Coordinates of C-alpha atoms and ligand atoms in Angstrom, one line a residue:
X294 CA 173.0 -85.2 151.9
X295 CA 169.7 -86.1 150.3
X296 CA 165.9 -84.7 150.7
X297 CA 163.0 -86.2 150.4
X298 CA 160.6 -84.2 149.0
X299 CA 156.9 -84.6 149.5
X300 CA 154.5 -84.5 146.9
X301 CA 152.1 -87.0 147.1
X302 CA 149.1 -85.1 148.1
X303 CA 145.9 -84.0 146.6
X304 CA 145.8 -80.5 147.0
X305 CA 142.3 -80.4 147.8
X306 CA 142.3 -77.2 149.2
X307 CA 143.8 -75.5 146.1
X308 CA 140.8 -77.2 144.2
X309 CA 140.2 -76.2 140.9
X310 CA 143.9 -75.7 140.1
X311 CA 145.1 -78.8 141.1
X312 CA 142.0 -81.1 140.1
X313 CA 144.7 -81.0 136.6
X314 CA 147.6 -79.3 137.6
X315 CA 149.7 -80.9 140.9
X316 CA 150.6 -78.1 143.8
X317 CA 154.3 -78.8 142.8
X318 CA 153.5 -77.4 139.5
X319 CA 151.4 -74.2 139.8
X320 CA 153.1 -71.4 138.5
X321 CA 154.9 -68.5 140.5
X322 CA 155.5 -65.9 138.3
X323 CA 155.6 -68.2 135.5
X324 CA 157.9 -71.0 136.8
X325 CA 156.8 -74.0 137.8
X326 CA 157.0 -73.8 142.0
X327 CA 159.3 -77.6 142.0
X328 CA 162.2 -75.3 140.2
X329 CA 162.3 -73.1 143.6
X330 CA 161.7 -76.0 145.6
X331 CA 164.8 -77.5 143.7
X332 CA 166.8 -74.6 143.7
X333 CA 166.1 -74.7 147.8
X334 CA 167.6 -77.9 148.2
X335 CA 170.3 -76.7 146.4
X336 CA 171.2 -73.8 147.9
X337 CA 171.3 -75.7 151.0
X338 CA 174.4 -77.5 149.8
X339 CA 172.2 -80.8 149.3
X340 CA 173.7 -83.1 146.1
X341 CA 170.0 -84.7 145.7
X342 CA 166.3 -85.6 146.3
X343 CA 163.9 -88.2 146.3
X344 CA 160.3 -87.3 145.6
X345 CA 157.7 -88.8 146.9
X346 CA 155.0 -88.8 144.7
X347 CA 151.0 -90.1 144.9
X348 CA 148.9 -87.7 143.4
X349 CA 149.4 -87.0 139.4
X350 CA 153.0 -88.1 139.6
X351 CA 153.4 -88.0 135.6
X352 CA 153.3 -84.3 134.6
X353 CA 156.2 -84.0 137.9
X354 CA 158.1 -86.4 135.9
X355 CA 157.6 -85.0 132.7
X356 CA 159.1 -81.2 134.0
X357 CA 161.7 -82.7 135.9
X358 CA 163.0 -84.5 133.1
X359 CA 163.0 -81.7 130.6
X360 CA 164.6 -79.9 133.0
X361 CA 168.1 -79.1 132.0
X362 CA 169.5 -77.1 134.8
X363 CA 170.0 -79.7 137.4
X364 CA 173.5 -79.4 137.0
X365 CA 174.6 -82.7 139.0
X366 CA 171.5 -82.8 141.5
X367 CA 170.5 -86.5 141.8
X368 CA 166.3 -86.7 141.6
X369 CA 164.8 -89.6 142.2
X370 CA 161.2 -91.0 142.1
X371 CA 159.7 -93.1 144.8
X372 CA 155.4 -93.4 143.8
X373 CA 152.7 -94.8 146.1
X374 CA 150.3 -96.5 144.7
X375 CA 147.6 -95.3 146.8
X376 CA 148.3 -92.6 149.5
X377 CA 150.7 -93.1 152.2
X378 CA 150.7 -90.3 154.1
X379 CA 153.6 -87.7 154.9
X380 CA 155.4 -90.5 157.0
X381 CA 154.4 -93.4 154.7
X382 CA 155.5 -91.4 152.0
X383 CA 159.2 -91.1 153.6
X384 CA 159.3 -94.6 154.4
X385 CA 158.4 -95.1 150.8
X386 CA 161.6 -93.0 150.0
X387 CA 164.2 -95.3 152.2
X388 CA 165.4 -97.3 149.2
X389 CA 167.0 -94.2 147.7
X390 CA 168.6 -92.9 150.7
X391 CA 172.1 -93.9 151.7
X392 CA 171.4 -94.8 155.2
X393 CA 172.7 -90.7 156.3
X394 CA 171.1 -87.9 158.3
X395 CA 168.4 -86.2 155.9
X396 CA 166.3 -83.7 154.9
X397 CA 162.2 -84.4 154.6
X398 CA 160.4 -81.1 152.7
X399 CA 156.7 -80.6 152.6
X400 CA 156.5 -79.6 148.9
X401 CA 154.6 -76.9 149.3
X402 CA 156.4 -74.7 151.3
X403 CA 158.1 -71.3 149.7
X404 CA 161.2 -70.4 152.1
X405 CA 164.5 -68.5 151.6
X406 CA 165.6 -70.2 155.3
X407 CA 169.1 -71.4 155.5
X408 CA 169.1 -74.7 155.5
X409 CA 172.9 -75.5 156.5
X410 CA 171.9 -73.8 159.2
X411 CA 169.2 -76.3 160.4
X412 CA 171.4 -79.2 159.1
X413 CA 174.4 -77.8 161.3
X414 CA 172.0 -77.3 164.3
X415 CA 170.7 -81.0 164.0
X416 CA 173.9 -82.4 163.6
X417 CA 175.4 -80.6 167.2
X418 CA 172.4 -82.2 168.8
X419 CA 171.7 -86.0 169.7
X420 CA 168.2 -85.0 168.8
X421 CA 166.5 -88.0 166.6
X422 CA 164.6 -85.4 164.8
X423 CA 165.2 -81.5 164.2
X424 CA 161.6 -79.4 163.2
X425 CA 162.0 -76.1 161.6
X426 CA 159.4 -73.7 163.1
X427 CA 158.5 -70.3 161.5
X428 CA 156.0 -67.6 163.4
X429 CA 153.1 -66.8 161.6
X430 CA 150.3 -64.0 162.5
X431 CA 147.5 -66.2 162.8
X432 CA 148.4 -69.3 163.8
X433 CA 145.0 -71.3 163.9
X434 CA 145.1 -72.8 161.0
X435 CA 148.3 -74.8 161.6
X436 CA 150.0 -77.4 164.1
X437 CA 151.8 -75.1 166.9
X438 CA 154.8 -76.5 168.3
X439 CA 155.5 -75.8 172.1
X440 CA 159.4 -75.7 172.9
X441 CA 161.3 -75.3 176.1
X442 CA 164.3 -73.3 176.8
X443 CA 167.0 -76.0 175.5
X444 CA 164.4 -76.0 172.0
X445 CA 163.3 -79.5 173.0
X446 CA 160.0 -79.9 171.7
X447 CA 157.6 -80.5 174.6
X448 CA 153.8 -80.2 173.0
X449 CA 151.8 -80.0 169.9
X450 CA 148.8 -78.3 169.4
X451 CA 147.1 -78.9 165.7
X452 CA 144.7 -76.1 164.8
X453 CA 143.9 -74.4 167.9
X454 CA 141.0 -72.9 168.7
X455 CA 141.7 -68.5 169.3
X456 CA 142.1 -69.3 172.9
X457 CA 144.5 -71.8 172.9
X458 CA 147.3 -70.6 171.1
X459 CA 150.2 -70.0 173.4
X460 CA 152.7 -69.6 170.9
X461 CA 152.8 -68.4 167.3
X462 CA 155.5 -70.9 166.1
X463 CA 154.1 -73.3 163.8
X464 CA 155.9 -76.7 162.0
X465 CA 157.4 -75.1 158.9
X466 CA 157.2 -78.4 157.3
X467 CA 161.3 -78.7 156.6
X468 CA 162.7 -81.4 159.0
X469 CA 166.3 -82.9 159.6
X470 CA 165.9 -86.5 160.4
X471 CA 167.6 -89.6 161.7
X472 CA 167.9 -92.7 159.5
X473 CA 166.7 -94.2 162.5
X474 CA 163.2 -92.8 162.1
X475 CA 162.7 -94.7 159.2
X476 CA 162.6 -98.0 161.6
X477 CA 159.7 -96.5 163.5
X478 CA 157.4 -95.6 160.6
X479 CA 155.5 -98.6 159.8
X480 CA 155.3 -99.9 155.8
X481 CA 152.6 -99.9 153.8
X482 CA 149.9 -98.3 155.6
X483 CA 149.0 -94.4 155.6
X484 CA 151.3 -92.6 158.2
X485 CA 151.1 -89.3 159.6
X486 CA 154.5 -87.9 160.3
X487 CA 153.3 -84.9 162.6
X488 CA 150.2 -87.0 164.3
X489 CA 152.0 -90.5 165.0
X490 CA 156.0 -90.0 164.8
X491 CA 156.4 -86.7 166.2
X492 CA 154.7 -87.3 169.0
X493 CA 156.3 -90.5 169.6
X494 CA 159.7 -89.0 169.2
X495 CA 159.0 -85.8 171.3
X496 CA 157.6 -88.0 174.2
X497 CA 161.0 -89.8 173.9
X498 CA 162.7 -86.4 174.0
X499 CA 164.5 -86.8 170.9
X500 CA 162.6 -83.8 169.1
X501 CA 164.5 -80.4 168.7
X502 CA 163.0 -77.4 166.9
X503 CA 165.2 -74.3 165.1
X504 CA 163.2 -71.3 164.7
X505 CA 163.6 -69.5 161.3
X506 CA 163.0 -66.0 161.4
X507 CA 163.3 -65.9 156.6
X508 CA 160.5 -65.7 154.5
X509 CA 157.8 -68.9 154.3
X510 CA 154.9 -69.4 153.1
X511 CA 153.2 -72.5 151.6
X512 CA 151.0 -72.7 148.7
X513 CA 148.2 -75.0 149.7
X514 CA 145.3 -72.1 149.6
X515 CA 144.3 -69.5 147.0
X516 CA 145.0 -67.1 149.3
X517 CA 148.7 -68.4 150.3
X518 CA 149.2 -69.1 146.8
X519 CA 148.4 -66.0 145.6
X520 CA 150.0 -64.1 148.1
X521 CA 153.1 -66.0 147.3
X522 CA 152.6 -65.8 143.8
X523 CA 152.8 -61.4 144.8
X524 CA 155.9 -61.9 147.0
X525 CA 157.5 -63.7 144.0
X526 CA 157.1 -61.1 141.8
X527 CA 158.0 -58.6 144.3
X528 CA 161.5 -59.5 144.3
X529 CA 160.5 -61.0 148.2
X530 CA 161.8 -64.5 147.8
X531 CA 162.8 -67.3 144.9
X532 CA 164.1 -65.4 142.6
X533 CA 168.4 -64.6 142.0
X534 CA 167.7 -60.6 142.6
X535 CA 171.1 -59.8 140.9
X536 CA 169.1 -59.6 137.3
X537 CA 165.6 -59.5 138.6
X538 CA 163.3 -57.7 136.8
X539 CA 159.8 -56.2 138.0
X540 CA 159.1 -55.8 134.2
X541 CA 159.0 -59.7 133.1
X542 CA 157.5 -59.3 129.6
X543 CA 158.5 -62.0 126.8
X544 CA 159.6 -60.3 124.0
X545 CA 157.0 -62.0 121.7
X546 CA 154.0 -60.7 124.1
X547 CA 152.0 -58.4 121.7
X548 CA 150.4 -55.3 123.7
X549 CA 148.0 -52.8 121.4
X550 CA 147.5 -49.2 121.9
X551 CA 147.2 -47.3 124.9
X552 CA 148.0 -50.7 127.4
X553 CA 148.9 -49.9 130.9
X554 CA 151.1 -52.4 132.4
X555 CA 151.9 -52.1 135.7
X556 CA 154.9 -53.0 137.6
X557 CA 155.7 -56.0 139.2
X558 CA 154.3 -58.0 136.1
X559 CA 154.9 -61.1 134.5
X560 CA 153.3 -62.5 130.8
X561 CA 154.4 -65.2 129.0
X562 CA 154.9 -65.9 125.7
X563 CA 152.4 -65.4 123.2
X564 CA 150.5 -63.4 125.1
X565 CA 148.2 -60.7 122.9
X566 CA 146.9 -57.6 125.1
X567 CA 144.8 -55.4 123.4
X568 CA 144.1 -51.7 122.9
X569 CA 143.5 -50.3 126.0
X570 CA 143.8 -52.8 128.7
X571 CA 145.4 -51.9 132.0
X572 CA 147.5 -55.3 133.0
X573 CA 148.0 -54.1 137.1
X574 CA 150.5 -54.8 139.5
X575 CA 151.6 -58.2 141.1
X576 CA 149.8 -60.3 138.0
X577 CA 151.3 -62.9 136.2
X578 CA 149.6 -64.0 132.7
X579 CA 150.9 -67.4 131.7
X580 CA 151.3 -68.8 127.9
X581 CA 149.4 -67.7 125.5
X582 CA 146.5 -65.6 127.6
X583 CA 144.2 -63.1 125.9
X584 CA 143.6 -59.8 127.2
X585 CA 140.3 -57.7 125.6
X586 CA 140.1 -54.2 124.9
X587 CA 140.1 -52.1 127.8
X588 CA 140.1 -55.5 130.0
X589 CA 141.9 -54.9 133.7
X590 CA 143.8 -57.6 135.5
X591 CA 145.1 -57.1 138.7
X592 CA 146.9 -58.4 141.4
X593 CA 145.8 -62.3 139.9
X594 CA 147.4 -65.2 138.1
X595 CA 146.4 -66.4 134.8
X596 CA 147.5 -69.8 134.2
X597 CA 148.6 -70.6 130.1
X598 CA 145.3 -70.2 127.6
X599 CA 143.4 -67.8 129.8
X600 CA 141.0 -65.5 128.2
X601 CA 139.7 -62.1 129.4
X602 CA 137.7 -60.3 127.2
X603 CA 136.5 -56.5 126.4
X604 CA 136.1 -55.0 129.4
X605 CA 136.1 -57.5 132.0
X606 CA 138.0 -57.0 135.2
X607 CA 140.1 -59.6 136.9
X608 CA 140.9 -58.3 140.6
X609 CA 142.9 -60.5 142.8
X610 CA 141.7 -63.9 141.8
X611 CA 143.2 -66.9 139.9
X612 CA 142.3 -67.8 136.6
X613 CA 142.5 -72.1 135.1
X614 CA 144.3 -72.7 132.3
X615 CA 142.0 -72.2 129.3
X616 CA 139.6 -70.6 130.7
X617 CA 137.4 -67.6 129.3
X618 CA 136.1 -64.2 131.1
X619 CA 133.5 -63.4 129.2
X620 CA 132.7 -59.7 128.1
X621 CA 132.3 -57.1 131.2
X622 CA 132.2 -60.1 133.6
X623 CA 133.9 -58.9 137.3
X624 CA 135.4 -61.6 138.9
X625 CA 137.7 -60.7 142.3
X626 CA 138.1 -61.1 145.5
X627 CA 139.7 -64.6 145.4
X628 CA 137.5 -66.3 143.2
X629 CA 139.0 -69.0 141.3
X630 CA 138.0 -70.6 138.3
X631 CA 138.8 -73.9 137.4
X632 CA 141.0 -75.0 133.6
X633 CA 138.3 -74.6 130.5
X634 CA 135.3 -72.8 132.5
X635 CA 133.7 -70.2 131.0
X636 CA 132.2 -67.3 132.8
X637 CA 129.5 -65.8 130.2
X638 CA 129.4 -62.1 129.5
X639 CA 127.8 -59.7 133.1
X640 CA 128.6 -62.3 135.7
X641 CA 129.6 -60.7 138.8
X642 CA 132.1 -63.5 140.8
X643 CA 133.6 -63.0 144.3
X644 CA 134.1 -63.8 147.7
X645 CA 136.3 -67.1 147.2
X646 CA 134.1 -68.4 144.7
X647 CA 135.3 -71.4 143.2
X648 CA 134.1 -72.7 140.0
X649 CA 134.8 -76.6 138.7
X650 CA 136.8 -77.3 135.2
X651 CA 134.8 -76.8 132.5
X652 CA 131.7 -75.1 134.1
X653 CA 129.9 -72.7 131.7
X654 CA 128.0 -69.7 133.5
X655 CA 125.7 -68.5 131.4
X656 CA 125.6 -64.6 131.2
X657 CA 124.6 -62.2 133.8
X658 CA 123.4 -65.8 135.6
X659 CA 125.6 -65.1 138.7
X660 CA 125.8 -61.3 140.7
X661 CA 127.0 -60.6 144.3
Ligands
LIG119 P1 145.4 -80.6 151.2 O1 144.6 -81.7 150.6 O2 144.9 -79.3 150.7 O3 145.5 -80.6 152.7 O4 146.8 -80.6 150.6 P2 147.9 -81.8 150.6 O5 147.4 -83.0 149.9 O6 149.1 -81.2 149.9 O7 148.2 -82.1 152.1 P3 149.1 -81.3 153.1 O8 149.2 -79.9 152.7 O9 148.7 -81.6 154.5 O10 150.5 -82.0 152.8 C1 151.8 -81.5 153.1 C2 152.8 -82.0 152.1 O11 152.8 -83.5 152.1 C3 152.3 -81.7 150.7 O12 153.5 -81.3 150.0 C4 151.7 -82.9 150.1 O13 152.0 -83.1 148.7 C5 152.4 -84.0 150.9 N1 151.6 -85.2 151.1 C6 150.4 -85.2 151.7 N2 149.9 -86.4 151.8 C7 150.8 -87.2 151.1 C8 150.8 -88.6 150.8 O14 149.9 -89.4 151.1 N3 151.9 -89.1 150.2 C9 152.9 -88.3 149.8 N4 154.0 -88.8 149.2 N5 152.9 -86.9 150.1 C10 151.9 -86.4 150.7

């Protein structure tokens, strides 16, 4: 059985990181987040996928075909010339698929669910379509799913207002389909897979949900990101725990005097970390990054090339490749800076900031 995995979309809400760097490829504790996605599908006992790609296809190419651990997992490319949409972009897809059942992934989604189990579920129904659902806490800012007793799907609700959420099951974006559903998306035209073929198919009464009670999450905000990006290096999900390490320092990392670094931690190669810098908890430093004297980092991601320097403190935020923290700055609470900014010397950054590739704060220009 095959997948088709989409990631065609622009990421805008993960803007900076993915004006330059596609969702599929931002780091989780420095690996690229298609080799979890991959290792998924795999784990589900598929043999292949097709991605469906829109949105900076090349550099999802370029990983997937220096990537030498596919071990007899098919990958295929299927790339829209101008966007399709998450129906359109499966329709796209129907070339490489064999005319069998299969699997549709949103390709931002972080999940240990079993998904034989799903499969197996689909397969004992005459359902057209099976939706995984997954409860979250605060479900407002995704599409509930309504289900009855037999898990037919009778009602969506896409992002309810407080008062109208009556359940906290959401569309976990992993879906068993039909071949036949293929016939009912329309070609070449954008098509919206949870506003125009769901519905269709749940009015029909060919729609079944399975409820998975594992670990998801999607990447598609800083916040979910970087809360991913923590669970990740918490041993939570993704990662084979039989020689997991909270301690993930490349050997050729070079740390000063006096550094305090603080379990779980990731840095990459070539990282230098001078004297006296506390690298916290939960962080992951990518390739190459440069830590000050007495700089802190905590609980953030620095994708490859970042720069803190002397004294500046990193709490909980995500840093663009290249970029540069200048001297004493304070950037937390979410902020994210885009690749190659620079953030001059006394700048004070936080509440969700978000600043563009390449901007240059002059220092002490910014203070919250
Ligand atoms: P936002 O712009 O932040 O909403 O992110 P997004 O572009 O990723 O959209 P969304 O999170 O709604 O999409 C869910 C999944 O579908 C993601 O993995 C997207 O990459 C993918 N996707 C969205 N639109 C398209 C499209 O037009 N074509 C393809 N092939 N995939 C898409």
């Amino acid at each position: 059985m095959k997948a088709v995995v989409l990631v065609g979309g622009q990421g805008t809400r993960l803007r900076p990181i993915t004006f330059d760097t596609p969702k599929a490829l931002v780091p989780l504790r420095n690996r690229p987040f298609m080799g979890y996605m991959l290792d998924f599908l795999r784990g589900g006992g598929l043999d292949g996928a097709v991605l469906s790609l829109g949105y900076l296809p090349d550099p999802i190419q370029d990983y997937l075909a220096n990537w030498h651990d596919l071990r007899g997992f098919d990958v295929d490319y299927a790339v829209e010339e101008h966007a399709l949409g998450t129906a359109g972009g499966i329709k796209n897809a129907e070339e490489y698929l064999d005319g069998d059942p299969f699997v549709v992934v949103n390709g931002d989604v972080l999940t240990g669910m079993d998904l034989a189990e799903a499969i197996r579920i689909h397969k004992a129904s005459d359902a057209l379509a099976t939706i995984t659902l997954t409860s979250v806490e605060d479900p407002t800012a995704y599409g509930l799913v309504e289900v009855d007793h037999d898990m037919v799907v009778q009602r969506f609700i896409e992002k309810p207002a407080a008062d109208e959420v009556t359940t906290n099951l959401v569309n976990a974006g992993v879906y068993v389909l039909e071949p036949e559903v293929l016939g009912m998306i329309p070609a070449g035209r954008e098509v919206s897979i949870e506003r125009e073929i769901f519905p269709e198919l749940q009015a029909r009464g060919r729609l079944m949900a399975h409820v998975s009670s594992s670990y998801w999450r999607d990447i598609g905000t800083p916040r979910s990101y970087l809360a991913a990006s923590h669970d990740v290096l918490s041993g939570a999900v993704g990662t084979d725990r039989t020689n997991f390490e909270y301690m993930d320092v490349k050997e050729d990392a070079s740390c000063g005097k006096n550094v305090k670094l603080l379990p779980p931690l990731s840095v990459a190669e070539g990282c230098e970390i001078s004297d006296l810098a506390t690298i916290g908890g939960r962080s992951a430093l990518g390739r190459n990054c440069r830590i000050g004297r007495g700089a802190v980092v905590e609980g953030s991601i620095l994708l490859d090339g970042a720069r803190v320097d002397a004294g500046a403190v990193i709490r909980g935020s995500i840093i663009g490749r290249d970029a540069r923290v200048g001297r004493g700055a304070i950037v937390r609470g979410l902020s994210v800076l885009g690749a190659g900014c620079v953030v001059g010397e006394g700048n004070v950054l936080d509440q969700g900031i978000r600043v563009n590739p390449g901007v240059v704060l002059p220092p002490r220009s910014l203070r919250f």
